[in-house]
């Protein structure tokens, strides 16, 4: 039997031996003593780990029952050190005639790591969204799981208000900070999130959300653990059959459940460097009007990674050739942009004979013995381009930086929004366009065309007395969403008043119309269309009246009547303010709960519904009978 001095080393693990009778630590390895901040032999094990010995603690129950088990993520707060989350294993063995509990713990997350860009407050709620696949493991086995979670994160960012924060995916879970809400209000928001994200689910995938109020735990990590456990409980107690027979897929399903067993802490071990790169690349603002600035920032970030000597980014052309877009070399003074001919020879050799068909299935291409590696920038099976890295030391292949699949997919998704990249590779994958379902001629709603999230948010906001901004490109149905808010509030149909700010002929005309509508707004819903087009002074005056609830130019001052105020904007409030179109005071009035309406290109079902609606109108105007579009025309509209 091994004694304490010859316990086999476990890199990165804290190993504790606890005597069952006295519940005191009899052995702690060197790494454990370093993590716990002191020598802990002779202490009660709960004092060593910094937890309360409460009977309802999972770790306490596991130790005292001495049942062999995998330990769930648990918050540890050793005296004198930062709190951290640990998970691991427990088993019992006989040592020197005494029963000993062996704890093997791994650090999964620490309080030093930022969960969200801004610290959590006592009034906030932490939500952990998790995806699991009860009947299939096709996604979690390969890089598509990481791509799928990045897509879900982009979907979350479309609906979550700007004051809230969406964290980065970890495994098959994503943390979200809901600011200044109660748990019941957070439930309503979570329902809207699930409805909005439902079209992104594939096959038998299930999406669930665990919630926890920050006040319940006292720290960001404790709230995250509570929300994560709520999610895991949902996933364990999910609906299903009570009796089943053995099947060939049992091993796959069990493998999937093991992979997702720890929820948001599932990939906390050994993933810090790639995760930091993903978080940094997601923080870069991607402005479609300034693609060069975005790529320059990506280039500088990548050149700063360990062992990277040069970076090149190529864009795929319609004929399967590749255009050089940008590149740079690492230097002592920082990143230096260069032309393609100045790049190392190894990078240019990888692009001499591109194999796009092969790259559709690979996450990286690294020839043996080469100091270069190619990473396809692809959206599942559609290759947009590639990133090629040259490393400073070809012999140290196992220790050099490699961007993970999630970061590459995030980069490819952002690049696909740029005009120059939007059609990259489209000619090679026409089958990616989903054949449309039968077209509905009546357009009295948007269910089924990716509008459910915006509608659910509108239904929720109809219960609150707050100004609402509805954001989306022209022709996407913003006024329809405003009508939903009005109808759900219970107001009569004739109480909806549209104020088109594009029609004001002068500042005086705008002031008079707005003053008149505000004075008689009791019980009404006022919808301001494109208020960013008004004179800045008119915008400021409107903002002061809405925020103070006091009518302007009245003596004695009179309160603004009880009314709903909605504004329709073509772009995000931050973007409109940045370009000087929208007054920052008016933007702040509508910033609390913006509703983002997806563009038509993201709503394939809506494309043909509106197309047939317009076709019918034009046919009636010309008094002609037109039966529909050719299949080629429909495919062209869906691909536009």
Coordinates of C-alpha atoms in Angstrom, one line a residue:
X1 CA 0.0 0.0 0.0
X2 CA 1.2 3.5 -0.9
X3 CA 2.0 5.9 2.0
X4 CA 1.6 9.7 2.0
X5 CA 5.2 10.3 0.8
X6 CA 4.7 8.1 -2.3
X7 CA 1.2 9.2 -3.4
X8 CA 1.3 9.3 -7.2
X9 CA 1.3 12.9 -8.5
X10 CA -1.8 14.2 -10.2
X11 CA -0.9 17.5 -12.0
X12 CA -3.4 20.2 -11.3
X13 CA -5.3 18.2 -8.7
X14 CA -5.8 18.8 -5.0
X15 CA -5.6 15.4 -3.1
X16 CA -6.9 15.2 0.4
X17 CA -7.1 12.2 2.7
X18 CA -9.8 12.6 5.4
X19 CA -10.1 10.2 8.4
X20 CA -13.7 9.1 8.5
X21 CA -13.8 8.9 12.3
X22 CA -12.3 12.3 13.2
X23 CA -13.1 14.0 9.9
X24 CA -9.6 15.6 9.9
X25 CA -7.2 15.9 7.0
X26 CA -4.4 13.3 7.3
X27 CA -2.7 14.1 4.0
X28 CA -2.7 17.0 1.4
X29 CA -0.4 17.0 -1.6
X30 CA 1.8 20.0 -2.4
X31 CA -0.4 21.4 -5.2
X32 CA -3.4 21.2 -2.9
X33 CA -1.5 23.1 -0.1
X34 CA -0.6 25.8 -2.7
X35 CA -4.2 26.1 -3.9
X36 CA -5.7 26.2 -0.4
X37 CA -3.1 28.7 0.7
X38 CA -1.7 26.8 3.7
X39 CA -0.8 23.4 5.2
X40 CA -4.1 21.8 6.1
X41 CA -3.1 18.5 7.7
X42 CA -4.7 18.1 11.1
X43 CA -7.6 20.5 10.3
X44 CA -11.2 19.5 9.9
X45 CA -11.7 19.0 6.2
X46 CA -14.5 21.7 5.9
X47 CA -12.2 24.3 7.6
X48 CA -9.5 23.4 5.1
X49 CA -11.8 23.9 2.1
X50 CA -13.6 26.9 3.6
X51 CA -17.2 25.6 3.6
X52 CA -19.9 25.4 6.2
X53 CA -20.5 21.9 7.5
X54 CA -24.2 22.1 6.9
X55 CA -26.0 18.9 6.5
X56 CA -27.7 20.0 3.2
X57 CA -24.3 20.6 1.5
X58 CA -23.8 18.1 -1.3
X59 CA -20.1 17.8 -0.5
X60 CA -20.8 17.3 3.2
X61 CA -23.3 14.5 2.4
X62 CA -20.8 12.9 0.0
X63 CA -18.0 12.8 2.5
X64 CA -20.1 11.6 5.4
X65 CA -21.8 8.9 3.5
X66 CA -18.5 7.9 1.9
X67 CA -20.2 6.9 -1.3
X68 CA -18.0 6.7 -4.4
X69 CA -19.1 9.6 -6.6
X70 CA -18.3 12.4 -9.0
X71 CA -18.5 15.6 -7.1
X72 CA -20.7 18.4 -8.6
X73 CA -19.2 21.9 -9.0
X74 CA -18.9 23.4 -5.4
X75 CA -17.8 26.8 -4.2
X76 CA -14.8 26.7 -1.9
X77 CA -13.6 29.6 0.2
X78 CA -10.3 28.7 2.0
X79 CA -9.3 31.3 4.5
X80 CA -6.8 33.9 3.1
X81 CA -7.4 32.9 -0.6
X82 CA -9.8 33.8 -3.3
X83 CA -12.9 31.7 -3.6
X84 CA -13.0 29.2 -6.4
X85 CA -15.2 26.5 -7.9
X86 CA -14.0 22.9 -7.7
X87 CA -15.3 19.5 -8.9
X88 CA -13.8 16.1 -8.8
X89 CA -14.1 12.6 -7.4
X90 CA -14.5 10.9 -4.0
X91 CA -13.8 7.3 -3.0
X92 CA -13.0 5.4 0.2
X93 CA -9.9 3.2 0.9
X94 CA -8.4 1.5 3.9
X95 CA -5.2 3.2 5.2
X96 CA -3.3 1.9 8.2
X97 CA -6.4 0.1 9.5
X98 CA -8.6 3.2 9.3
X99 CA -11.3 4.1 6.8
X100 CA -10.1 7.1 4.8
X101 CA -12.1 9.3 2.4
X102 CA -10.0 10.4 -0.6
X103 CA -11.0 13.7 -2.3
X104 CA -9.5 14.6 -5.7
X105 CA -10.5 18.1 -6.5
X106 CA -9.9 20.2 -9.7
X107 CA -10.3 24.0 -9.9
X108 CA -13.0 24.7 -12.5
X109 CA -13.3 28.5 -12.1
X110 CA -12.0 31.2 -9.8
X111 CA -13.3 34.5 -8.5
X112 CA -10.4 36.2 -10.3
X113 CA -12.0 35.5 -13.7
X114 CA -14.5 37.9 -15.0
X115 CA -17.8 36.2 -15.7
X116 CA -19.4 39.4 -17.2
X117 CA -17.9 42.7 -18.3
X118 CA -19.6 44.4 -15.3
X119 CA -19.8 43.1 -11.8
X120 CA -23.1 41.6 -10.6
X121 CA -25.3 43.5 -8.1
X122 CA -27.6 42.2 -5.4
X123 CA -30.6 43.0 -7.6
X124 CA -29.4 41.0 -10.6
X125 CA -30.4 37.4 -11.7
X126 CA -27.9 35.0 -13.2
X127 CA -29.3 32.7 -15.9
X128 CA -27.5 29.7 -17.3
X129 CA -28.8 28.4 -20.6
X130 CA -27.9 24.8 -21.4
X131 CA -28.5 22.6 -24.4
X132 CA -28.6 18.8 -24.2
X133 CA -29.3 16.1 -26.7
X134 CA -31.2 13.2 -25.1
X135 CA -31.4 11.0 -28.2
X136 CA -28.3 11.9 -30.2
X137 CA -24.7 12.9 -29.9
X138 CA -23.9 14.0 -33.4
X139 CA -23.2 17.6 -32.3
X140 CA -21.3 17.3 -29.1
X141 CA -18.8 14.8 -30.6
X142 CA -17.2 17.3 -33.0
X143 CA -16.6 21.0 -33.5
X144 CA -20.2 21.6 -34.5
X145 CA -21.2 21.8 -30.9
X146 CA -19.0 24.8 -30.4
X147 CA -20.3 26.4 -33.6
X148 CA -23.9 25.7 -32.5
X149 CA -23.3 27.4 -29.1
X150 CA -21.8 30.5 -30.8
X151 CA -24.9 30.7 -33.0
X152 CA -27.1 30.5 -29.9
X153 CA -25.0 33.3 -28.3
X154 CA -25.6 35.5 -31.4
X155 CA -29.3 34.8 -31.1
X156 CA -29.2 35.8 -27.4
X157 CA -27.6 39.1 -28.2
X158 CA -30.4 39.9 -30.6
X159 CA -33.0 39.8 -27.9
X160 CA -31.3 40.5 -24.5
X161 CA -31.4 44.2 -23.6
X162 CA -28.1 46.1 -23.9
X163 CA -28.0 46.7 -20.1
X164 CA -27.8 42.9 -19.6
X165 CA -24.7 40.8 -20.4
X166 CA -24.3 37.6 -22.4
X167 CA -21.3 35.6 -21.3
X168 CA -19.2 33.3 -23.5
X169 CA -20.2 29.7 -24.1
X170 CA -18.6 27.0 -21.9
X171 CA -19.3 23.5 -23.1
X172 CA -23.0 23.4 -23.9
X173 CA -24.0 26.3 -21.6
X174 CA -24.0 30.1 -21.7
X175 CA -24.3 32.4 -18.7
X176 CA -26.5 35.5 -18.9
X177 CA -26.7 38.4 -16.4
X178 CA -30.2 39.9 -16.2
X179 CA -29.9 43.3 -14.5
X180 CA -32.2 44.7 -11.8
X181 CA -35.0 42.1 -12.1
X182 CA -36.8 39.8 -9.8
X183 CA -37.0 36.1 -10.2
X184 CA -40.5 36.1 -11.6
X185 CA -39.7 38.8 -14.1
X186 CA -36.6 36.7 -15.0
X187 CA -38.8 33.7 -15.6
X188 CA -40.8 35.8 -18.2
X189 CA -37.6 36.9 -19.8
X190 CA -36.3 33.3 -20.0
X191 CA -39.5 32.2 -21.7
X192 CA -39.1 34.9 -24.3
X193 CA -35.4 33.8 -24.8
X194 CA -36.4 30.1 -25.3
X195 CA -39.1 31.1 -27.8
X196 CA -36.7 33.3 -29.7
X197 CA -34.0 30.6 -29.8
X198 CA -36.2 27.7 -30.6
X199 CA -35.6 27.8 -34.4
X200 CA -31.8 27.3 -33.7
X201 CA -32.4 23.9 -32.2
X202 CA -31.7 20.8 -34.3
X203 CA -33.2 17.3 -34.0
X204 CA -34.1 16.2 -30.5
X205 CA -32.0 19.0 -28.8
X206 CA -33.5 20.6 -25.7
X207 CA -32.8 24.0 -24.3
X208 CA -33.3 24.8 -20.7
X209 CA -32.5 27.7 -18.4
X210 CA -31.6 27.8 -14.7
X211 CA -32.1 31.0 -12.7
X212 CA -30.7 32.3 -9.4
X213 CA -31.0 35.6 -7.6
X214 CA -27.6 37.1 -6.7
X215 CA -28.9 38.0 -3.2
X216 CA -29.3 34.3 -2.4
X217 CA -25.6 33.6 -2.7
X218 CA -23.7 36.8 -2.0
X219 CA -21.1 36.5 -4.8
X220 CA -21.1 36.1 -8.6
X221 CA -19.7 32.6 -8.4
X222 CA -22.2 31.4 -5.8
X223 CA -25.1 32.8 -7.9
X224 CA -23.6 31.1 -11.0
X225 CA -23.4 27.8 -9.1
X226 CA -27.0 28.1 -7.9
X227 CA -28.2 28.8 -11.5
X228 CA -26.1 26.0 -12.9
X229 CA -27.5 23.5 -10.3
X230 CA -31.1 24.6 -11.2
X231 CA -30.2 23.9 -14.9
X232 CA -28.7 20.5 -14.1
X233 CA -31.9 19.6 -12.1
X234 CA -34.0 20.4 -15.1
X235 CA -31.8 18.3 -17.3
X236 CA -31.9 15.3 -15.0
X237 CA -35.6 15.4 -14.3
X238 CA -36.6 16.0 -17.9
X239 CA -39.7 14.3 -19.3
X240 CA -39.2 10.9 -20.9
X241 CA -40.2 7.3 -20.8
X242 CA -40.2 5.4 -17.5
X243 CA -39.4 2.0 -19.0
X244 CA -37.0 1.3 -21.9
X245 CA -35.0 -1.6 -23.3
X246 CA -31.3 -1.7 -24.1
X247 CA -30.4 -0.1 -27.4
X248 CA -27.2 0.3 -29.6
X249 CA -27.2 4.0 -28.9
X250 CA -27.0 3.7 -25.1
X251 CA -23.3 4.3 -25.0
X252 CA -23.6 7.5 -27.1
X253 CA -26.4 8.9 -25.0
X254 CA -24.5 8.2 -21.8
X255 CA -21.5 9.8 -23.3
X256 CA -23.5 12.9 -24.1
X257 CA -24.9 13.1 -20.5
X258 CA -21.4 12.7 -19.1
X259 CA -20.1 15.5 -21.3
X260 CA -22.8 17.9 -20.0
X261 CA -22.7 16.7 -16.4
X262 CA -21.2 19.8 -15.0
X263 CA -23.1 22.4 -17.0
X264 CA -21.4 25.8 -17.3
X265 CA -18.3 24.3 -15.6
X266 CA -18.0 21.4 -18.0
X267 CA -14.8 22.7 -19.7
X268 CA -13.2 24.5 -16.9
X269 CA -10.1 22.4 -16.8
X270 CA -7.2 23.4 -19.0
X271 CA -9.2 25.6 -21.3
X272 CA -8.2 29.1 -20.0
X273 CA -5.9 30.2 -22.9
X274 CA -8.3 29.3 -25.8
X275 CA -11.2 30.7 -23.8
X276 CA -9.4 34.0 -23.2
X277 CA -8.8 34.3 -27.0
X278 CA -12.5 33.6 -27.7
X279 CA -13.6 36.2 -25.1
X280 CA -11.1 38.8 -26.5
X281 CA -12.2 38.2 -30.2
X282 CA -15.9 38.5 -29.2
X283 CA -15.2 41.8 -27.5
X284 CA -14.0 43.4 -30.8
X285 CA -16.7 45.6 -32.4
X286 CA -17.6 44.4 -35.9
X287 CA -18.9 47.3 -37.8
X288 CA -19.9 46.3 -41.4
X289 CA -18.9 49.7 -42.6
X290 CA -15.3 49.3 -41.3
X291 CA -14.3 45.8 -42.2
X292 CA -10.6 46.7 -42.4
X293 CA -10.6 48.1 -38.8
X294 CA -12.2 44.9 -37.6
X295 CA -9.7 42.6 -39.3
X296 CA -6.8 44.8 -38.1
X297 CA -7.9 44.3 -34.5
X298 CA -8.2 40.5 -35.1
X299 CA -4.8 40.4 -36.6
X300 CA -3.2 42.3 -33.7
X301 CA -4.9 40.0 -31.2
X302 CA -3.8 36.8 -32.9
X303 CA -0.2 38.0 -33.4
X304 CA -0.1 38.5 -29.6
X305 CA -0.7 34.8 -28.9
X306 CA 2.0 32.5 -27.7
X307 CA 4.4 31.3 -30.4
X308 CA 2.6 33.1 -33.3
X309 CA 5.1 34.8 -35.7
X310 CA 2.8 35.7 -38.6
X311 CA -0.9 35.7 -39.5
X312 CA -2.6 35.8 -42.9
X313 CA -6.4 36.0 -43.7
X314 CA -7.7 34.9 -47.1
X315 CA -11.2 35.2 -48.5
X316 CA -12.7 32.5 -50.8
X317 CA -13.8 33.5 -54.3
X318 CA -16.7 32.0 -56.2
X319 CA -14.3 30.0 -58.4
X320 CA -12.7 28.3 -55.3
X321 CA -9.6 30.4 -55.4
X322 CA -8.5 32.5 -52.4
X323 CA -7.8 36.2 -52.3
X324 CA -5.3 37.6 -49.8
X325 CA -7.1 40.1 -47.5
X326 CA -4.7 41.1 -44.8
X327 CA -1.7 39.8 -42.9
X328 CA 1.0 40.8 -40.4
X329 CA 4.2 39.9 -38.6
X330 CA 4.9 39.8 -34.9
X331 CA 7.5 42.3 -33.8
X332 CA 8.9 43.7 -30.6
X333 CA 7.1 46.9 -31.2
X334 CA 3.8 45.2 -31.9
X335 CA 1.9 43.8 -34.9
X336 CA 3.1 45.0 -38.4
X337 CA 0.9 44.8 -41.5
X338 CA 2.6 43.4 -44.6
X339 CA 1.8 42.4 -48.2
X340 CA 1.4 38.8 -49.2
X341 CA 4.8 38.5 -50.7
X342 CA 6.4 39.5 -47.4
X343 CA 4.7 36.6 -45.6
X344 CA 6.8 33.5 -44.7
X345 CA 7.0 30.9 -47.4
X346 CA 5.2 28.3 -45.4
X347 CA 2.0 30.4 -45.3
X348 CA 2.0 30.9 -49.1
X349 CA 2.7 27.2 -49.7
X350 CA -0.5 26.1 -47.9
X351 CA -2.6 28.3 -50.3
X352 CA -1.0 27.1 -53.5
X353 CA -3.4 24.2 -53.9
X354 CA -6.5 24.9 -51.8
X355 CA -8.8 22.0 -51.1
X356 CA -12.1 23.6 -50.1
X357 CA -13.9 20.3 -50.2
X358 CA -11.5 18.9 -47.6
X359 CA -11.6 22.1 -45.5
X360 CA -15.4 21.8 -45.2
X361 CA -14.9 18.9 -42.8
X362 CA -11.6 19.9 -41.0
X363 CA -11.0 22.4 -38.2
X364 CA -7.3 22.7 -39.0
X365 CA -4.7 21.7 -41.6
X366 CA -1.1 21.3 -40.2
X367 CA 1.3 19.4 -42.4
X368 CA 3.8 17.2 -40.4
X369 CA 7.0 19.1 -39.6
X370 CA 5.7 22.4 -40.9
X371 CA 5.8 25.6 -38.9
X372 CA 2.5 26.7 -40.5
X373 CA -1.1 25.7 -39.8
X374 CA -4.3 26.6 -41.7
X375 CA -7.6 27.1 -39.9
X376 CA -10.7 27.3 -42.2
X377 CA -13.2 30.1 -41.5
X378 CA -16.4 28.2 -42.1
X379 CA -20.0 28.2 -41.2
X380 CA -20.5 24.5 -40.8
X381 CA -20.0 23.2 -44.3
X382 CA -19.7 26.6 -46.0
X383 CA -16.1 27.8 -46.2
X384 CA -15.8 31.7 -46.3
X385 CA -12.0 31.8 -46.2
X386 CA -9.1 30.8 -43.9
X387 CA -6.7 32.0 -41.3
X388 CA -3.1 30.8 -41.7
X389 CA -0.6 31.0 -38.8
X390 CA 3.2 30.8 -38.9
X391 CA 4.8 29.7 -35.7
X392 CA 8.2 30.8 -34.4
X393 CA 9.3 27.2 -33.5
X394 CA 8.2 24.3 -35.7
X395 CA 9.5 21.7 -33.2
X396 CA 7.2 22.8 -30.3
X397 CA 4.0 21.9 -32.1
X398 CA 2.3 20.6 -28.9
X399 CA 2.7 23.8 -26.9
X400 CA 1.8 26.5 -29.5
X401 CA -1.4 28.5 -29.7
X402 CA -4.2 27.2 -31.8
X403 CA -7.6 29.1 -32.1
X404 CA -10.4 26.9 -31.0
X405 CA -13.5 26.1 -33.1
X406 CA -15.7 28.5 -31.3
X407 CA -13.4 31.5 -31.9
X408 CA -13.1 30.6 -35.6
X409 CA -16.9 30.2 -36.0
X410 CA -17.4 33.6 -34.2
X411 CA -15.0 35.2 -36.6
X412 CA -16.6 33.6 -39.6
X413 CA -20.1 34.7 -38.5
X414 CA -19.0 38.3 -38.0
X415 CA -17.2 38.3 -41.4
X416 CA -20.3 36.9 -43.1
X417 CA -22.1 40.2 -42.3
X418 CA -19.6 42.2 -44.4
X419 CA -20.5 42.9 -48.0
X420 CA -17.2 41.6 -49.3
X421 CA -17.6 38.3 -47.5
X422 CA -21.3 37.7 -47.6
X423 CA -21.2 35.8 -50.9
X424 CA -17.9 34.0 -50.2
X425 CA -18.4 30.3 -51.0
X426 CA -22.1 30.7 -51.8
X427 CA -21.8 29.1 -55.3
X428 CA -20.4 25.9 -53.9
X429 CA -23.2 25.2 -51.5
X430 CA -26.6 25.9 -53.2
X431 CA -28.0 22.9 -51.3
X432 CA -27.7 24.9 -48.0
X433 CA -30.8 26.9 -48.9
X434 CA -33.8 25.2 -47.2
X435 CA -36.7 24.5 -49.5
X436 CA -39.6 26.7 -48.4
X437 CA -42.9 25.4 -47.0
X438 CA -46.2 26.3 -48.7
X439 CA -46.6 30.0 -48.7
X440 CA -49.4 31.6 -46.6
X441 CA -51.1 34.4 -48.5
X442 CA -52.4 36.2 -45.4
X443 CA -49.8 38.2 -43.6
X444 CA -51.5 38.9 -40.3
X445 CA -48.7 37.6 -38.0
X446 CA -45.1 36.3 -38.0
X447 CA -45.2 33.0 -36.2
X448 CA -42.9 30.5 -37.9
X449 CA -40.5 33.1 -39.5
X450 CA -38.1 33.8 -36.6
X451 CA -40.2 36.6 -35.1
X452 CA -41.4 34.7 -32.1
X453 CA -38.7 36.1 -29.8
X454 CA -39.6 39.7 -30.7
X455 CA -43.3 39.0 -30.3
X456 CA -42.8 37.3 -26.9
X457 CA -40.8 40.3 -25.7
X458 CA -43.6 42.6 -26.9
X459 CA -46.2 40.6 -25.0
X460 CA -44.1 40.8 -21.9
X461 CA -43.4 44.6 -22.2
X462 CA -47.1 45.3 -22.7
X463 CA -47.5 44.7 -18.9
X464 CA -44.9 47.3 -18.0
X465 CA -45.2 51.1 -18.0
X466 CA -41.9 51.8 -19.7
X467 CA -40.9 53.5 -23.0
X468 CA -40.1 50.8 -25.6
X469 CA -37.7 51.0 -28.6
X470 CA -38.3 48.6 -31.5
X471 CA -35.1 48.3 -33.6
X472 CA -34.8 46.7 -37.1
X473 CA -34.2 47.5 -40.7
X474 CA -36.9 49.0 -42.9
X475 CA -39.7 46.7 -43.8
X476 CA -39.1 44.1 -41.1
X477 CA -42.4 44.6 -39.2
X478 CA -41.5 47.0 -36.4
X479 CA -45.0 48.7 -36.5
X480 CA -46.6 45.2 -36.3
X481 CA -44.6 44.6 -33.1
X482 CA -45.9 48.0 -31.8
X483 CA -49.5 46.9 -32.6
X484 CA -48.9 43.7 -30.5
X485 CA -47.8 45.8 -27.5
X486 CA -50.9 48.0 -27.9
X487 CA -53.3 45.1 -28.3
X488 CA -51.8 43.1 -25.4
X489 CA -52.2 46.2 -23.1
X490 CA -56.0 45.9 -23.6
X491 CA -56.4 49.3 -25.2
X492 CA -58.9 49.9 -27.9
X493 CA -57.8 49.7 -31.5
X494 CA -58.5 53.4 -32.2
X495 CA -56.2 54.4 -29.4
X496 CA -53.0 53.6 -31.4
X497 CA -51.5 56.8 -32.8
X498 CA -48.6 56.7 -35.3
X499 CA -46.4 59.8 -35.5
X500 CA -44.2 59.7 -38.6
X501 CA -41.3 62.0 -37.8
X502 CA -40.2 61.8 -41.4
X503 CA -43.2 64.0 -42.4
X504 CA -42.4 67.0 -40.2
X505 CA -41.7 70.0 -42.4
X506 CA -39.9 72.1 -39.8
X507 CA -38.9 72.2 -36.1
X508 CA -42.0 74.3 -35.3
X509 CA -44.2 71.7 -37.0
X510 CA -42.6 68.9 -35.0
X511 CA -43.0 70.7 -31.7
X512 CA -46.6 71.6 -32.2
X513 CA -47.6 68.1 -33.3
X514 CA -45.8 66.4 -30.5
X515 CA -47.2 68.8 -27.9
X516 CA -50.7 68.2 -29.2
X517 CA -50.4 64.4 -29.1
X518 CA -48.8 64.3 -25.7
X519 CA -51.5 66.5 -24.1
X520 CA -54.3 64.2 -25.4
X521 CA -52.4 60.9 -25.0
X522 CA -54.4 59.5 -22.0
X523 CA -55.0 55.8 -22.6
X524 CA -53.3 55.9 -25.9
X525 CA -50.2 54.3 -27.5
X526 CA -48.0 56.8 -29.2
X527 CA -45.7 55.3 -31.8
X528 CA -42.9 57.6 -33.0
X529 CA -41.5 56.4 -36.3
X530 CA -37.8 57.4 -36.9
X531 CA -37.6 60.0 -34.1
X532 CA -33.8 60.2 -34.8
X533 CA -34.6 62.2 -38.0
X534 CA -36.1 65.1 -35.9
X535 CA -34.1 68.3 -35.0
X536 CA -31.8 67.7 -32.1
X537 CA -33.6 70.3 -30.0
X538 CA -37.0 68.6 -30.7
X539 CA -35.4 65.2 -29.6
X540 CA -34.1 66.7 -26.4
X541 CA -37.5 68.3 -25.5
X542 CA -39.3 65.0 -26.2
X543 CA -36.7 63.2 -24.0
X544 CA -37.2 65.6 -21.1
X545 CA -41.0 65.2 -21.2
X546 CA -40.9 61.4 -21.3
X547 CA -38.3 61.0 -18.6
X548 CA -39.8 63.6 -16.2
X549 CA -43.4 62.8 -17.0
X550 CA -44.1 66.5 -17.1
X551 CA -45.5 68.4 -20.1
X552 CA -43.3 71.1 -21.5
X553 CA -44.4 74.8 -21.6
X554 CA -47.3 74.4 -19.2
X555 CA -48.0 76.7 -16.3
X556 CA -48.6 75.5 -13.7
X557 CA -46.7 72.3 -14.7
X558 CA -48.9 69.4 -15.7
X559 CA -48.1 65.7 -15.6
X560 CA -47.9 63.7 -18.8
X561 CA -51.1 61.6 -19.1
X562 CA -50.8 57.9 -18.6
X563 CA -49.8 56.7 -22.1
X564 CA -47.6 54.1 -23.7
X565 CA -44.6 55.5 -25.7
X566 CA -43.0 53.5 -28.4
X567 CA -40.2 54.5 -30.9
X568 CA -39.2 52.7 -34.1
X569 CA -35.5 52.9 -35.0
X570 CA -33.7 51.5 -38.1
X571 CA -30.4 50.7 -36.2
X572 CA -29.1 50.2 -32.7
X573 CA -29.4 53.2 -30.3
X574 CA -25.6 53.1 -29.8
X575 CA -24.9 53.3 -33.5
X576 CA -27.4 56.1 -34.1
X577 CA -25.8 58.1 -31.2
X578 CA -22.3 57.4 -32.4
X579 CA -23.1 58.8 -35.8
X580 CA -24.8 61.9 -34.3
X581 CA -28.3 61.1 -35.6
X582 CA -29.9 60.4 -32.2
X583 CA -29.7 62.6 -29.1
X584 CA -28.1 60.7 -26.2
X585 CA -30.9 61.8 -23.8
X586 CA -33.6 60.4 -26.1
X587 CA -31.6 57.2 -26.5
X588 CA -31.3 56.8 -22.8
X589 CA -35.1 57.1 -22.4
X590 CA -35.6 54.1 -24.7
X591 CA -32.5 52.1 -23.8
X592 CA -34.0 49.9 -21.0
X593 CA -36.0 47.3 -23.0
X594 CA -35.2 47.4 -26.7
X595 CA -36.9 44.9 -29.0
X596 CA -34.7 43.8 -31.9
X597 CA -36.6 42.7 -35.0
X598 CA -34.6 40.2 -37.1
X599 CA -33.8 41.3 -40.7
X600 CA -35.7 39.6 -43.5
X601 CA -32.6 37.7 -44.6
X602 CA -32.8 35.8 -41.3
X603 CA -36.5 35.0 -41.7
X604 CA -36.6 32.7 -44.8
X605 CA -40.3 32.1 -44.4
X606 CA -41.1 35.8 -44.3
X607 CA -39.2 36.4 -47.6
X608 CA -41.7 34.4 -49.7
X609 CA -44.7 35.5 -47.7
X610 CA -44.0 39.2 -48.4
X611 CA -42.9 38.4 -52.0
X612 CA -46.3 36.8 -52.7
X613 CA -48.1 39.6 -51.0
X614 CA -46.4 42.2 -53.2
X615 CA -46.9 40.1 -56.3
X616 CA -50.6 39.9 -55.6
X617 CA -50.8 43.6 -55.1
X618 CA -49.0 44.3 -58.3
X619 CA -51.1 41.8 -60.3
X620 CA -54.3 43.4 -59.0
X621 CA -53.0 46.9 -59.9
X622 CA -52.2 45.8 -63.5
X623 CA -55.4 43.6 -63.7
X624 CA -53.3 40.5 -64.6
X625 CA -53.4 36.9 -63.3
X626 CA -50.1 35.8 -62.0
X627 CA -49.8 32.4 -60.4
X628 CA -46.4 32.8 -58.6
X629 CA -42.7 32.7 -59.0
X630 CA -40.4 30.2 -60.7
X631 CA -38.3 28.0 -58.4
X632 CA -35.2 29.8 -59.6
X633 CA -36.7 33.2 -58.6
X634 CA -37.6 31.8 -55.1
X635 CA -34.1 30.5 -54.6
X636 CA -32.6 33.8 -55.7
X637 CA -34.7 35.7 -53.1
X638 CA -33.8 33.3 -50.4
X639 CA -30.1 33.6 -51.2
X640 CA -30.1 37.4 -51.5

